[in-house]
Amino acid sequence: MSTAPLAGKRALVTGGSRGIGAEIVRRLAADGAAVAFTYAASAAHAEKVVAEVAASGGEAVAIRADSADPTQVADAVEQTVAELGGLDILVNNSAVAHIAPIDDFPAEEFDRLVAINIGGVYWAVRSAIRYLSEGARIINIGSINADRIPGPGLSVYGMTKGAVSSFTRGLARDLGPRGITVNNVQPGPIDTDANPDDGAFAESLKQVVAQGRYGHTSDVASLVSFLAGPESGYITGAHLNVDGGFTV
Ligand code: NDP
């Protein structure tokens, strides 16, 4: 009998080919879950994550599915259930950012951010909910930008993460009676392709982080694993920052 905390659990992580999502896939698999994950474009990265998990003795399945497309999201949930035999943990991680002043914010970028960052979360939950039962977990990856915007150009991205925050609160009320927890993990600056430690904004961001540095993807994945596990059952509707003190 395995003593891994997530043994026997089946998880779906959106946007698991790179960055925070890939580390969440690796961590949930290392903790004993069978993990499916979606990606939109990075097939080679997705195959690498599958291979890494397999090499460590775990199980991971990569599914190409654009979070902006409700049909593809629904199909990804169905494929997860078919391949893993059910669904216990949904991690809504995929998101995109576009930084621009509001006067010039391109209409197509507004539509893309809303479709992926808000629509993708909504449709994943709508598609998954019929498979989730007592003890299941929904974990949304929001952003500290829901609560604090450190400079100009982030208004639309911040708006989408604010939506994730309030959706989490409502879902926690909807699903509490069914024993399903819903939480919102809000990263601060984490070193990924989307926000590299040596990127254009890195030095200014480090100045407003109490610890003065970027975090690692593993800092987020470890909290997600705890929230997915059996010891977090009385935590729901929470907004948990992993931000090195960005918001203090
Ligand atoms: P990355 O850009 O490094 O990785 C994003 C992942 O999402 C990739 O696997 C990508 O796959 C996938 N993805 C993007 N668009 C889609 C789509 N339309 N459909 C399906 N998958 C998609 O981002 P991060 O790892 O940095 O961010 C992960 C989460 O953490 C996001 O929700 C982000 O908002 C949040 N966050 C990150 C912070 C940071 O500092 N890094 C700070 C605060 C929040 P593919 O390559 O195939 O498109």
mmCIF file of N, CA and C in Angstrom, residues 99 150 152 154 189-207 214:
data_model
loop_
_atom_site.group_PDB
_atom_site.id
_atom_site.type_symbol
_atom_site.label_atom_id
_atom_site.label_comp_id
_atom_site.label_asym_id
_atom_site.label_seq_id
_atom_site.Cartn_x
_atom_site.Cartn_y
_atom_site.Cartn_z
ATOM 1 N N ILE A 99 0.849 43.261 -21.452
ATOM 2 C CA ILE A 99 1.051 44.504 -20.707
ATOM 3 C C ILE A 99 1.041 45.669 -21.688
ATOM 4 N N PRO A 150 1.576 46.694 -9.329
ATOM 5 C CA PRO A 150 2.781 47.464 -8.977
ATOM 6 C C PRO A 150 3.173 48.533 -9.983
ATOM 7 N N PRO A 152 1.988 50.523 -14.238
ATOM 8 C CA PRO A 152 0.991 50.650 -15.309
ATOM 9 C C PRO A 152 1.015 49.477 -16.286
ATOM 10 N N LEU A 154 -1.054 46.813 -16.459
ATOM 11 C CA LEU A 154 -1.523 45.501 -15.992
ATOM 12 C C LEU A 154 -3.011 45.466 -15.696
ATOM 13 N N PRO A 189 6.040 37.293 -8.118
ATOM 14 C CA PRO A 189 6.978 37.053 -9.220
ATOM 15 C C PRO A 189 7.655 35.680 -9.090
ATOM 16 N N ILE A 190 7.388 34.824 -10.077
ATOM 17 C CA ILE A 190 7.945 33.469 -10.114
ATOM 18 C C ILE A 190 8.712 33.323 -11.421
ATOM 19 N N ASP A 191 9.917 32.809 -11.349
ATOM 20 C CA ASP A 191 10.800 32.716 -12.513
ATOM 21 C C ASP A 191 10.282 31.691 -13.526
ATOM 22 N N THR A 192 9.671 32.182 -14.620
ATOM 23 C CA THR A 192 9.164 31.329 -15.705
ATOM 24 C C THR A 192 9.402 32.056 -17.030
ATOM 25 N N ASP A 193 9.030 31.388 -18.136
ATOM 26 C CA ASP A 193 9.136 32.054 -19.445
ATOM 27 C C ASP A 193 8.322 33.351 -19.469
ATOM 28 N N ALA A 194 7.157 33.335 -18.781
ATOM 29 C CA ALA A 194 6.266 34.496 -18.811
ATOM 30 C C ALA A 194 6.818 35.656 -18.003
ATOM 31 N N ASN A 195 7.635 35.367 -17.003
ATOM 32 C CA ASN A 195 8.147 36.400 -16.105
ATOM 33 C C ASN A 195 9.546 36.023 -15.643
ATOM 34 N N PRO A 196 10.522 36.068 -16.571
ATOM 35 C CA PRO A 196 11.864 35.579 -16.213
ATOM 36 C C PRO A 196 12.564 36.457 -15.186
ATOM 37 N N ASP A 197 13.328 35.805 -14.358
ATOM 38 C CA ASP A 197 14.087 36.440 -13.279
ATOM 39 C C ASP A 197 15.020 37.539 -13.806
ATOM 40 N N ASP A 198 15.398 37.437 -15.083
ATOM 41 C CA ASP A 198 16.281 38.449 -15.674
ATOM 42 C C ASP A 198 15.551 39.266 -16.755
ATOM 43 N N GLY A 199 14.224 39.307 -16.673
ATOM 44 C CA GLY A 199 13.432 40.022 -17.682
ATOM 45 C C GLY A 199 13.398 41.522 -17.445
ATOM 46 N N ALA A 200 12.673 42.214 -18.326
ATOM 47 C CA ALA A 200 12.649 43.678 -18.324
ATOM 48 C C ALA A 200 12.099 44.261 -17.023
ATOM 49 N N PHE A 201 11.165 43.526 -16.377
ATOM 50 C CA PHE A 201 10.522 44.068 -15.172
ATOM 51 C C PHE A 201 11.137 43.526 -13.878
ATOM 52 N N ALA A 202 12.128 42.636 -14.016
ATOM 53 C CA ALA A 202 12.572 41.873 -12.851
ATOM 54 C C ALA A 202 13.128 42.766 -11.732
ATOM 55 N N GLU A 203 14.009 43.683 -12.073
ATOM 56 C CA GLU A 203 14.647 44.473 -11.011
ATOM 57 C C GLU A 203 13.631 45.329 -10.261
ATOM 58 N N SER A 204 12.676 45.930 -10.979
ATOM 59 C CA SER A 204 11.676 46.762 -10.300
ATOM 60 C C SER A 204 10.753 45.897 -9.438
ATOM 61 N N LEU A 205 10.442 44.683 -9.904
ATOM 62 C CA LEU A 205 9.592 43.801 -9.098
ATOM 63 C C LEU A 205 10.313 43.359 -7.822
ATOM 64 N N LYS A 206 11.595 43.045 -7.951
ATOM 65 C CA LYS A 206 12.345 42.583 -6.765
ATOM 66 C C LYS A 206 12.340 43.653 -5.666
ATOM 67 N N GLN A 207 12.274 44.916 -6.074
ATOM 68 C CA GLN A 207 12.307 46.001 -5.086
ATOM 69 C C GLN A 207 11.038 46.051 -4.222
ATOM 70 N N TYR A 214 12.951 36.716 -6.798
ATOM 71 C CA TYR A 214 11.893 35.933 -7.416
ATOM 72 C C TYR A 214 11.717 34.598 -6.674
#
